[in-house]
Amino acid sequence: QKEVEQDPGPLSVPEGAIVSLNCTYSNSAFQYFMWYRQYSRKGPELLMYTYSSGNKEDGRFTAQVDKSSKYISLFIRDSQPSDSATYLCVTASGSARQLTFGSGTQLTVLP
Amino acid sequence: ETGVTQTPRHLVMGMTNKKSLKCEQHLGHNAMYWYKQSAKKPLELMFVYNFKEQTENNSVPSRFSPECPNSSHLFLHLHTLQPEDSALYLCASSQDDEGDTQYFGPGTRLTVL
């Protein structure tokens, strides 16, 4: 069993749609939860970071963590074509040496 | 130059060649990382350096040899690679190896023939 499971997609939505990206993890020791975005031919960039259960909002993006069910979500409101990228779910138990990545979900927002 | 840069961006090499990947970070960080990203697979951590000292070697074959001459530069020396080593090699940096936020370079797309 992978430590972090993500639906690989691809996922295609029309512009303006609400997007929901999901992850599950298996290790209860994970304390930090991140979403990285990776555009084609680029390295991943940090999008959202949280360390507790609940919601964290940043503009059109909301990260949601439920530690009891080991479930992580990223919601994108009013999706734009510029949101087309691969989204990586990432967890950590405490140290940057121990980041655990999901395999990523490829998202395409159609104009 | 800002952020994390990597050269070359693309590399094609034969199985008997020797080549090196270079990474440079302009963020004043003290920790640097090498990752391997293969299609449809999670990023695999290869090596971690903190203040120029290697702090993690994730059971990487010896045909990959890292070098960190200072906190700003990281190299990955390649020799006698296999076709299955073809992947995107990503460099990242963070303030130190206890922090959580890593900043990635654009990667080197490596093809081994």
Coordinates of N, CA and C in Angstrom, one line a residue:
Chain A
Q1 N 0.8 -1.2 0.0 CA 0.0 0.0 0.0 C 0.9 1.2 0.0
K2 N 0.6 2.2 -0.9 CA 1.3 3.4 -0.9 C 1.0 4.2 0.3
E3 N 2.0 5.0 0.8 CA 1.7 5.8 2.0 C 0.8 7.0 1.7
V4 N 0.8 7.5 0.4 CA -0.1 8.6 0.0 C -0.7 8.2 -1.3
E5 N -2.0 8.1 -1.3 CA -2.7 7.7 -2.5 C -3.5 8.9 -3.1
Q6 N -3.3 9.0 -4.4 CA -4.0 10.1 -5.2 C -4.6 9.5 -6.4
D7 N -5.7 9.9 -6.8 CA -6.3 9.6 -8.1 C -5.5 10.3 -9.2
P8 N -4.9 9.5 -10.1 CA -4.0 10.2 -11.1 C -4.7 11.0 -12.1
G9 N -6.0 10.8 -12.3 CA -6.7 11.5 -13.3 C -6.4 10.8 -14.7
P10 N -6.4 11.6 -15.8 CA -6.6 13.0 -15.8 C -8.0 13.5 -15.6
L11 N -8.1 14.7 -15.1 CA -9.4 15.3 -14.7 C -9.5 16.6 -15.6
S12 N -10.6 16.7 -16.4 CA -10.9 17.8 -17.2 C -12.2 18.5 -16.8
V13 N -12.2 19.8 -16.6 CA -13.3 20.5 -16.1 C -13.5 21.8 -17.0
P14 N -14.7 22.3 -17.1 CA -14.8 23.6 -17.8 C -14.4 24.7 -16.9
E15 N -14.0 25.8 -17.5 CA -13.6 27.0 -16.8 C -14.8 27.5 -15.9
G16 N -14.4 27.8 -14.7 CA -15.5 28.3 -13.7 C -16.0 27.2 -12.8
A17 N -15.6 25.9 -13.1 CA -16.1 24.8 -12.3 C -15.4 24.8 -10.9
I18 N -16.0 24.1 -10.0 CA -15.3 23.9 -8.7 C -14.6 22.5 -8.8
V19 N -13.4 22.5 -8.5 CA -12.6 21.3 -8.6 C -12.3 20.7 -7.2
S20 N -12.4 19.4 -7.1 CA -12.1 18.7 -5.8 C -11.0 17.7 -6.1
L21 N -9.9 17.9 -5.5 CA -8.8 16.9 -5.6 C -8.6 16.2 -4.2
N22 N -8.4 14.9 -4.2 CA -8.4 14.2 -3.0 C -7.2 13.3 -2.8
C23 N -6.9 13.0 -1.6 CA -5.7 12.1 -1.2 C -6.1 11.4 0.1
T24 N -5.6 10.2 0.2 CA -5.7 9.5 1.5 C -4.2 9.1 1.8
Y25 N -4.0 9.0 3.1 CA -2.7 8.6 3.6 C -2.8 7.5 4.7
S26 N -1.8 6.8 4.9 CA -1.9 5.6 5.8 C -1.2 5.8 7.1
N27 N -0.2 6.7 7.2 CA 0.7 6.9 8.4 C 0.1 7.9 9.3
S28 N -0.3 7.5 10.5 CA -0.8 8.4 11.5 C 0.2 9.4 12.0
A29 N 1.5 9.1 11.8 CA 2.5 10.0 12.2 C 2.6 11.3 11.4
F30 N 2.0 11.3 10.2 CA 2.0 12.5 9.4 C 1.4 13.7 10.1
Q31 N 2.1 14.8 10.2 CA 1.6 16.0 10.9 C 1.4 17.2 10.0
Y32 N 2.1 17.2 8.9 CA 2.0 18.4 8.0 C 1.5 17.9 6.7
F33 N 0.7 18.8 6.1 CA 0.1 18.4 4.8 C 0.2 19.6 3.8
M34 N 0.6 19.2 2.7 CA 0.9 20.3 1.7 C 0.3 19.9 0.3
W35 N 0.0 20.9 -0.5 CA -0.3 20.7 -1.9 C 0.8 21.4 -2.7
Y36 N 1.4 20.7 -3.6 CA 2.3 21.4 -4.5 C 1.6 21.3 -5.9
R37 N 1.9 22.3 -6.7 CA 1.4 22.4 -8.1 C 2.6 22.3 -9.0
Q38 N 2.5 21.5 -10.0 CA 3.6 21.4 -11.0 C 3.0 21.6 -12.4
Y39 N 3.5 22.7 -13.0 CA 3.2 22.9 -14.4 C 4.1 22.1 -15.3
S40 N 3.6 21.9 -16.5 CA 4.4 21.1 -17.5 C 5.8 21.7 -17.7
R41 N 6.8 20.9 -17.6 CA 8.2 21.3 -17.8 C 8.7 22.2 -16.7
K42 N 8.1 22.2 -15.5 CA 8.5 23.0 -14.4 C 8.6 22.1 -13.2
G43 N 9.3 22.6 -12.1 CA 9.4 21.9 -10.9 C 8.1 22.2 -10.0
P44 N 7.9 21.3 -9.1 CA 6.7 21.6 -8.2 C 6.9 22.9 -7.4
E45 N 5.8 23.6 -7.1 CA 5.8 24.8 -6.3 C 4.8 24.6 -5.2
L46 N 5.1 25.1 -4.0 CA 4.2 25.0 -2.9 C 3.0 25.9 -3.1
L47 N 1.8 25.2 -2.9 CA 0.6 25.9 -3.1 C -0.1 26.2 -1.8
M48 N -0.3 25.2 -0.9 CA -0.9 25.3 0.3 C -0.2 24.4 1.4
Y49 N -0.3 24.9 2.6 CA 0.4 24.2 3.7 C -0.5 24.2 4.9
T50 N -0.7 23.1 5.6 CA -1.4 23.1 6.8 C -0.9 22.0 7.7
Y51 N -1.1 22.2 9.0 CA -0.6 21.2 10.0 C -1.7 20.7 11.0
S52 N -3.0 21.0 10.7 CA -4.0 20.6 11.6 C -5.2 20.2 10.8
S53 N -6.1 19.5 11.4 CA -7.4 19.2 10.8 C -8.2 20.5 10.6
G54 N -9.0 20.5 9.6 CA -9.9 21.6 9.4 C -9.6 22.2 8.0
N55 N -10.0 23.4 7.8 CA -9.9 24.1 6.5 C -8.9 25.2 6.5
K56 N -8.2 25.4 5.4 CA -7.4 26.6 5.3 C -7.7 27.2 3.9
E57 N -8.0 28.4 3.9 CA -8.3 29.1 2.6 C -7.3 30.1 2.2
D58 N -7.0 30.1 0.9 CA -6.1 31.1 0.3 C -6.7 31.5 -1.1
G59 N -7.4 32.6 -1.2 CA -8.0 33.0 -2.4 C -9.0 31.9 -2.9
R60 N -8.8 31.5 -4.1 CA -9.7 30.5 -4.7 C -9.4 29.1 -4.2
F61 N -8.4 28.9 -3.4 CA -8.0 27.5 -3.0 C -8.3 27.3 -1.5
T62 N -8.9 26.1 -1.3 CA -9.1 25.7 0.1 C -8.6 24.3 0.3
A63 N -7.7 24.2 1.3 CA -7.2 22.8 1.7 C -7.9 22.3 2.9
Q64 N -8.3 21.1 2.9 CA -9.1 20.5 4.0 C -8.4 19.2 4.4
V65 N -8.2 19.1 5.7 CA -7.6 17.9 6.3 C -8.5 17.3 7.3
D66 N -8.7 16.0 7.2 CA -9.4 15.2 8.3 C -8.5 14.1 8.7
K67 N -7.8 14.4 9.9 CA -6.9 13.4 10.4 C -7.5 12.1 10.9
S68 N -8.8 12.2 11.3 CA -9.4 11.0 11.8 C -9.7 10.0 10.7
S69 N -9.9 10.5 9.5 CA -10.1 9.6 8.4 C -8.9 9.5 7.5
K70 N -7.9 10.3 7.8 CA -6.6 10.4 7.0 C -7.0 10.7 5.5
Y71 N -7.7 11.8 5.4 CA -8.2 12.3 4.1 C -7.8 13.8 3.9
I72 N -7.3 14.1 2.7 CA -6.9 15.4 2.4 C -7.5 15.8 1.1
S73 N -8.0 17.1 1.1 CA -8.6 17.6 -0.1 C -8.1 19.0 -0.5
L74 N -8.2 19.3 -1.7 CA -7.9 20.6 -2.2 C -9.1 21.0 -3.1
F75 N -9.7 22.1 -2.8 CA -10.8 22.6 -3.6 C -10.3 23.9 -4.3
I76 N -10.7 24.0 -5.6 CA -10.4 25.2 -6.4 C -11.7 25.7 -6.9
R77 N -12.0 27.0 -6.5 CA -13.2 27.6 -6.9 C -13.0 28.4 -8.2
D78 N -14.0 28.6 -9.0 CA -13.9 29.4 -10.2 C -12.6 29.1 -10.9
S79 N -12.5 27.8 -11.3 CA -11.2 27.3 -11.9 C -10.9 28.0 -13.2
Q80 N -9.7 28.3 -13.4 CA -9.2 29.0 -14.6 C -8.3 28.1 -15.5
P81 N -8.2 28.3 -16.7 CA -7.2 27.6 -17.6 C -5.8 27.6 -17.0
S82 N -5.4 28.7 -16.3 CA -4.1 28.7 -15.7 C -3.9 27.8 -14.6
D83 N -5.0 27.2 -14.1 CA -4.9 26.2 -13.0 C -4.5 24.8 -13.6
S84 N -4.5 24.7 -14.9 CA -4.2 23.4 -15.5 C -2.7 23.0 -15.1
A85 N -2.6 21.9 -14.4 CA -1.3 21.5 -13.9 C -1.5 20.1 -13.2
T86 N -0.4 19.6 -12.7 CA -0.5 18.4 -11.9 C -0.4 18.8 -10.4
Y87 N -1.3 18.3 -9.6 CA -1.3 18.7 -8.2 C -0.8 17.5 -7.4
L88 N 0.2 17.8 -6.6 CA 0.8 16.8 -5.7 C 0.4 16.9 -4.3
C89 N -0.1 15.9 -3.7 CA -0.4 15.8 -2.3 C 0.8 15.4 -1.6
V90 N 1.2 16.1 -0.5 CA 2.5 15.8 0.2 C 2.2 15.8 1.7
T91 N 2.8 14.9 2.4 CA 2.7 14.8 3.8 C 4.1 14.8 4.4
A92 N 4.2 15.1 5.7 CA 5.5 15.1 6.4 C 5.2 14.7 7.9
S93 N 6.1 14.0 8.4 CA 6.0 13.6 9.8 C 6.8 14.6 10.7
G94 N 7.5 15.5 10.1 CA 8.2 16.5 11.0 C 9.4 17.1 10.4
S95 N 10.1 16.4 9.5 CA 11.3 16.9 8.9 C 11.2 17.0 7.4
A96 N 11.8 18.0 6.8 CA 11.8 18.1 5.4 C 12.5 16.9 4.7
R97 N 13.3 16.2 5.4 CA 13.9 15.0 4.8 C 12.8 13.9 4.6
Q98 N 11.7 14.1 5.2 CA 10.7 13.0 5.3 C 9.4 13.3 4.5
L99 N 9.5 14.2 3.6 CA 8.3 14.5 2.8 C 7.9 13.2 2.0
T100 N 6.6 12.9 2.0 CA 6.1 11.8 1.3 C 5.1 12.3 0.2
F101 N 5.4 12.0 -1.0 CA 4.6 12.6 -2.1 C 3.6 11.6 -2.7
G102 N 2.4 12.1 -3.0 CA 1.5 11.3 -3.9 C 2.0 11.4 -5.3
S103 N 1.4 10.6 -6.1 CA 1.8 10.5 -7.5 C 1.3 11.6 -8.4
G104 N 0.4 12.4 -7.8 CA -0.1 13.6 -8.5 C -1.4 13.3 -9.3
T105 N -2.2 14.4 -9.4 CA -3.5 14.4 -10.2 C -3.3 15.4 -11.3
Q106 N -3.5 15.0 -12.5 CA -3.3 15.9 -13.7 C -4.7 16.6 -13.9
L107 N -4.7 17.9 -13.8 CA -5.9 18.7 -14.0 C -5.8 19.6 -15.3
T108 N -6.9 19.6 -16.1 CA -7.0 20.5 -17.2 C -8.3 21.2 -17.1
V109 N -8.2 22.6 -17.1 CA -9.4 23.4 -17.1 C -9.6 24.0 -18.5
L110 N -10.7 23.6 -19.1 CA -10.9 24.0 -20.5 C -11.6 25.4 -20.6
P111 N -11.1 26.2 -21.5 CA -11.7 27.6 -21.6 C -13.1 27.5 -22.3
Chain B
E1 N 19.7 35.7 -11.5 CA 19.0 34.4 -11.3 C 18.3 34.3 -10.0
T2 N 17.1 33.8 -9.9 CA 16.4 33.7 -8.7 C 16.0 32.2 -8.5
G3 N 15.7 31.9 -7.2 CA 15.2 30.6 -6.9 C 16.2 29.5 -7.1
V4 N 15.8 28.4 -7.6 CA 16.6 27.2 -7.8 C 16.7 27.0 -9.3
T5 N 18.0 26.9 -9.8 CA 18.2 26.7 -11.2 C 18.9 25.3 -11.4
Q6 N 18.6 24.7 -12.6 CA 19.2 23.4 -12.9 C 19.7 23.5 -14.3
T7 N 20.9 22.9 -14.5 CA 21.4 22.7 -15.9 C 22.0 21.3 -16.0
P8 N 22.0 20.7 -17.2 CA 21.2 21.2 -18.3 C 19.7 20.9 -18.1
R9 N 18.8 21.4 -18.9 CA 17.4 21.1 -18.8 C 17.1 19.8 -19.5
H10 N 17.8 19.4 -20.5 CA 17.6 18.1 -21.1 C 19.0 17.5 -21.3
L11 N 19.0 16.1 -21.2 CA 20.3 15.4 -21.4 C 20.0 14.0 -21.9
V12 N 20.6 13.7 -23.0 CA 20.5 12.4 -23.6 C 21.9 11.7 -23.5
M13 N 22.0 10.6 -22.9 CA 23.3 9.9 -22.8 C 23.2 8.4 -23.0
G14 N 24.4 7.9 -23.4 CA 24.5 6.5 -23.6 C 24.8 5.8 -22.2
M15 N 24.7 4.5 -22.2 CA 24.9 3.8 -21.0 C 26.3 3.8 -20.5
T16 N 27.2 4.1 -21.4 CA 28.7 4.1 -21.0 C 29.2 5.5 -20.7
N17 N 28.3 6.5 -20.9 CA 28.8 7.9 -20.7 C 28.9 8.3 -19.3
K18 N 29.6 9.4 -19.0 CA 29.7 10.0 -17.7 C 29.2 11.5 -17.9
K19 N 28.3 11.9 -17.1 CA 27.7 13.2 -17.2 C 27.4 13.7 -15.8
S20 N 27.2 15.0 -15.7 CA 26.9 15.6 -14.4 C 25.7 16.6 -14.5
L21 N 24.9 16.6 -13.5 CA 23.8 17.5 -13.4 C 24.2 18.6 -12.4
K22 N 23.8 19.8 -12.6 CA 24.1 20.9 -11.7 C 22.9 21.6 -11.2
C23 N 22.9 21.9 -9.9 CA 21.9 22.7 -9.3 C 22.5 23.8 -8.5
E24 N 21.8 25.0 -8.6 CA 22.3 26.1 -7.8 C 21.0 26.8 -7.2
Q25 N 21.1 27.1 -5.9 CA 20.0 27.8 -5.3 C 20.5 29.2 -4.8
H26 N 19.6 30.2 -5.1 CA 19.9 31.6 -4.8 C 19.0 32.1 -3.6
L27 N 18.6 31.2 -2.7 CA 17.7 31.5 -1.7 C 18.3 31.6 -0.3
G28 N 19.6 31.4 -0.2 CA 20.3 31.5 1.1 C 20.0 30.3 2.0
H29 N 19.5 29.2 1.3 CA 19.2 28.0 2.1 C 20.4 27.2 2.4
N30 N 20.2 26.2 3.4 CA 21.4 25.4 3.8 C 21.2 23.9 3.5
A31 N 20.0 23.6 3.1 CA 19.7 22.2 2.7 C 19.4 22.0 1.3
M32 N 19.9 21.0 0.6 CA 19.6 20.7 -0.8 C 19.3 19.3 -1.0
Y33 N 18.5 19.0 -2.0 CA 17.9 17.7 -2.2 C 18.0 17.3 -3.7
W34 N 18.2 16.0 -4.0 CA 17.9 15.4 -5.3 C 16.8 14.5 -5.2
Y35 N 15.8 14.6 -6.2 CA 14.7 13.8 -6.3 C 14.7 13.2 -7.7
K36 N 14.1 12.0 -7.9 CA 13.8 11.4 -9.2 C 12.3 11.4 -9.4
Q37 N 11.8 11.9 -10.5 CA 10.4 11.8 -10.8 C 10.2 11.0 -12.1
S38 N 9.6 9.9 -12.0 CA 9.3 9.0 -13.1 C 7.8 9.2 -13.4
A39 N 7.4 8.9 -14.6 CA 6.0 9.1 -15.0 C 5.1 8.3 -14.2
K40 N 4.0 9.0 -13.7 CA 2.9 8.3 -12.9 C 3.4 7.8 -11.6
K41 N 4.6 8.2 -11.1 CA 5.1 7.7 -9.8 C 5.3 8.9 -8.9
P42 N 5.3 8.6 -7.6 CA 5.6 9.7 -6.7 C 7.1 10.1 -6.8
L43 N 7.4 11.4 -6.4 CA 8.8 11.8 -6.3 C 9.5 10.9 -5.3
E44 N 10.7 10.5 -5.8 CA 11.5 9.6 -4.9 C 12.7 10.5 -4.4
L45 N 12.9 10.6 -3.1 CA 14.0 11.3 -2.6 C 15.2 10.4 -2.8
M46 N 16.3 11.1 -3.3 CA 17.6 10.4 -3.5 C 18.6 10.7 -2.4
F47 N 18.9 12.0 -2.3 CA 19.9 12.5 -1.4 C 19.5 13.8 -0.8
V48 N 20.0 14.0 0.5 CA 19.8 15.2 1.2 C 21.2 15.7 1.7
Y49 N 21.4 17.0 1.5 CA 22.6 17.6 2.1 C 22.2 18.8 3.0
N50 N 22.8 18.9 4.2 CA 22.5 20.0 5.1 C 23.8 20.6 5.5
F51 N 24.0 21.8 5.3 CA 25.3 22.5 5.5 C 26.4 21.7 4.9
K52 N 26.3 21.3 3.7 CA 27.3 20.6 2.9 C 27.5 19.1 3.3
E53 N 26.8 18.7 4.3 CA 27.0 17.3 4.8 C 25.8 16.4 4.3
Q54 N 26.1 15.2 3.8 CA 25.1 14.4 3.4 C 24.3 13.8 4.6
T55 N 23.0 14.0 4.7 CA 22.3 13.5 5.8 C 21.3 12.4 5.4
E56 N 21.2 12.2 4.1 CA 20.3 11.1 3.7 C 20.7 10.6 2.4
N57 N 20.8 9.3 2.3 CA 21.0 8.5 1.1 C 20.0 7.4 1.0
N58 N 19.0 7.6 0.1 CA 17.9 6.8 0.2 C 18.1 5.5 -0.7
S59 N 19.2 4.8 -0.3 CA 19.5 3.5 -1.0 C 19.6 3.7 -2.5
V60 N 20.3 4.7 -2.9 CA 20.5 5.0 -4.3 C 21.7 4.2 -4.8
P61 N 21.5 3.6 -6.0 CA 22.7 2.9 -6.6 C 23.9 3.8 -6.8
S62 N 25.0 3.1 -6.7 CA 26.3 3.9 -6.7 C 26.6 4.5 -8.1
R63 N 25.9 4.2 -9.1 CA 26.1 4.9 -10.4 C 25.6 6.3 -10.3
F64 N 24.9 6.7 -9.3 CA 24.6 8.1 -9.0 C 25.5 8.6 -7.8
S65 N 26.2 9.6 -8.1 CA 27.2 10.1 -7.1 C 27.0 11.6 -6.8
P66 N 26.5 12.0 -5.7 CA 26.2 13.4 -5.4 C 27.5 14.1 -4.9
E67 N 27.5 15.4 -5.1 CA 28.6 16.3 -4.6 C 28.0 17.6 -4.2
C68 N 28.4 18.1 -3.0 CA 27.9 19.4 -2.5 C 29.1 20.2 -2.0
P69 N 29.7 21.0 -2.9 CA 30.9 21.8 -2.5 C 30.6 22.9 -1.6
N70 N 29.4 23.4 -1.6 CA 28.9 24.5 -0.7 C 27.4 24.5 -0.6
S71 N 26.9 25.3 0.2 CA 25.4 25.3 0.5 C 24.6 25.7 -0.7
S72 N 25.2 26.4 -1.7 CA 24.5 26.9 -2.8 C 24.5 26.0 -4.1
H73 N 25.4 25.0 -4.1 CA 25.6 24.2 -5.3 C 25.5 22.7 -4.9
L74 N 24.9 22.0 -5.9 CA 24.7 20.6 -5.7 C 24.9 19.9 -7.1
F75 N 25.6 18.9 -7.1 CA 25.9 18.1 -8.4 C 25.4 16.7 -8.2
L76 N 25.0 16.1 -9.4 CA 24.7 14.7 -9.4 C 25.5 14.1 -10.6
H77 N 26.6 13.3 -10.2 CA 27.4 12.7 -11.2 C 26.8 11.4 -11.6
L78 N 26.8 11.2 -12.9 CA 26.1 10.0 -13.5 C 27.2 9.2 -14.3
H79 N 27.2 7.9 -14.1 CA 28.0 7.0 -14.9 C 27.4 5.6 -15.0
T80 N 27.6 5.0 -16.2 CA 27.1 3.7 -16.5 C 25.6 3.5 -16.1
L81 N 24.8 4.5 -16.5 CA 23.4 4.4 -16.2 C 22.6 3.4 -17.0
Q82 N 21.4 3.1 -16.6 CA 20.6 2.1 -17.2 C 19.4 2.8 -17.9
P83 N 18.7 2.3 -18.9 CA 17.6 2.9 -19.5 C 16.5 3.3 -18.4
E84 N 16.3 2.4 -17.4 CA 15.3 2.7 -16.4 C 15.6 3.9 -15.5
D85 N 16.8 4.5 -15.7 CA 17.2 5.7 -15.0 C 16.6 6.9 -15.7
S86 N 16.1 6.8 -16.9 CA 15.5 7.9 -17.6 C 14.3 8.4 -16.7
A87 N 14.4 9.7 -16.5 CA 13.4 10.4 -15.6 C 13.7 11.9 -15.6
L88 N 12.8 12.6 -14.8 CA 13.1 14.0 -14.5 C 13.8 14.0 -13.2
Y89 N 14.9 14.7 -13.1 CA 15.7 14.8 -11.9 C 15.5 16.2 -11.4
L90 N 15.0 16.3 -10.2 CA 14.6 17.6 -9.6 C 15.5 17.9 -8.4
C91 N 16.0 19.1 -8.3 CA 16.7 19.6 -7.2 C 15.8 20.5 -6.4
A92 N 16.0 20.5 -5.1 CA 15.2 21.3 -4.2 C 16.1 21.9 -3.1
S93 N 15.6 22.9 -2.5 CA 16.4 23.5 -1.3 C 15.4 23.9 -0.3
S94 N 15.8 24.0 1.0 CA 15.0 24.5 2.1 C 15.9 25.1 3.1
Q95 N 15.4 25.9 4.0 CA 16.2 26.6 4.9 C 17.2 25.7 5.6
D96 N 16.7 24.6 6.1 CA 17.6 23.5 6.6 C 16.8 22.2 6.5
D97 N 17.4 21.1 6.8 CA 16.7 19.8 6.6 C 15.6 19.5 7.6
E98 N 15.4 20.4 8.6 CA 14.3 20.2 9.5 C 13.1 21.0 9.2
G99 N 13.2 21.9 8.2 CA 12.1 22.6 7.8 C 11.2 21.8 6.8
D100 N 10.0 22.4 6.6 CA 9.0 21.6 5.8 C 8.9 22.1 4.3
T101 N 9.2 23.3 4.1 CA 8.9 23.9 2.8 C 10.2 23.8 1.9
Q102 N 10.0 23.1 0.8 CA 11.1 22.9 -0.2 C 10.8 23.7 -1.4
Y103 N 11.8 24.2 -2.0 CA 11.7 25.0 -3.3 C 12.4 24.2 -4.4
F104 N 11.7 24.0 -5.4 CA 12.2 23.1 -6.5 C 12.7 23.9 -7.7
G105 N 13.7 23.3 -8.3 CA 14.1 23.8 -9.6 C 13.3 23.2 -10.7
P106 N 13.5 23.5 -12.0 CA 12.7 23.1 -13.1 C 13.0 21.6 -13.5
G107 N 14.1 21.1 -13.0 CA 14.4 19.7 -13.4 C 15.3 19.5 -14.6
T108 N 16.0 18.4 -14.6 CA 16.7 18.0 -15.8 C 16.0 16.7 -16.4
R109 N 15.6 16.8 -17.6 CA 14.9 15.6 -18.2 C 16.1 14.7 -18.8
L110 N 16.3 13.6 -18.2 CA 17.4 12.7 -18.6 C 16.8 11.5 -19.4
T111 N 17.4 11.2 -20.5 CA 17.1 10.0 -21.3 C 18.4 9.2 -21.4
V112 N 18.3 8.0 -21.0 CA 19.4 7.0 -21.2 C 19.1 6.0 -22.3
L113 N 20.0 6.1 -23.3 CA 19.8 5.2 -24.4 C 20.4 3.8 -24.3

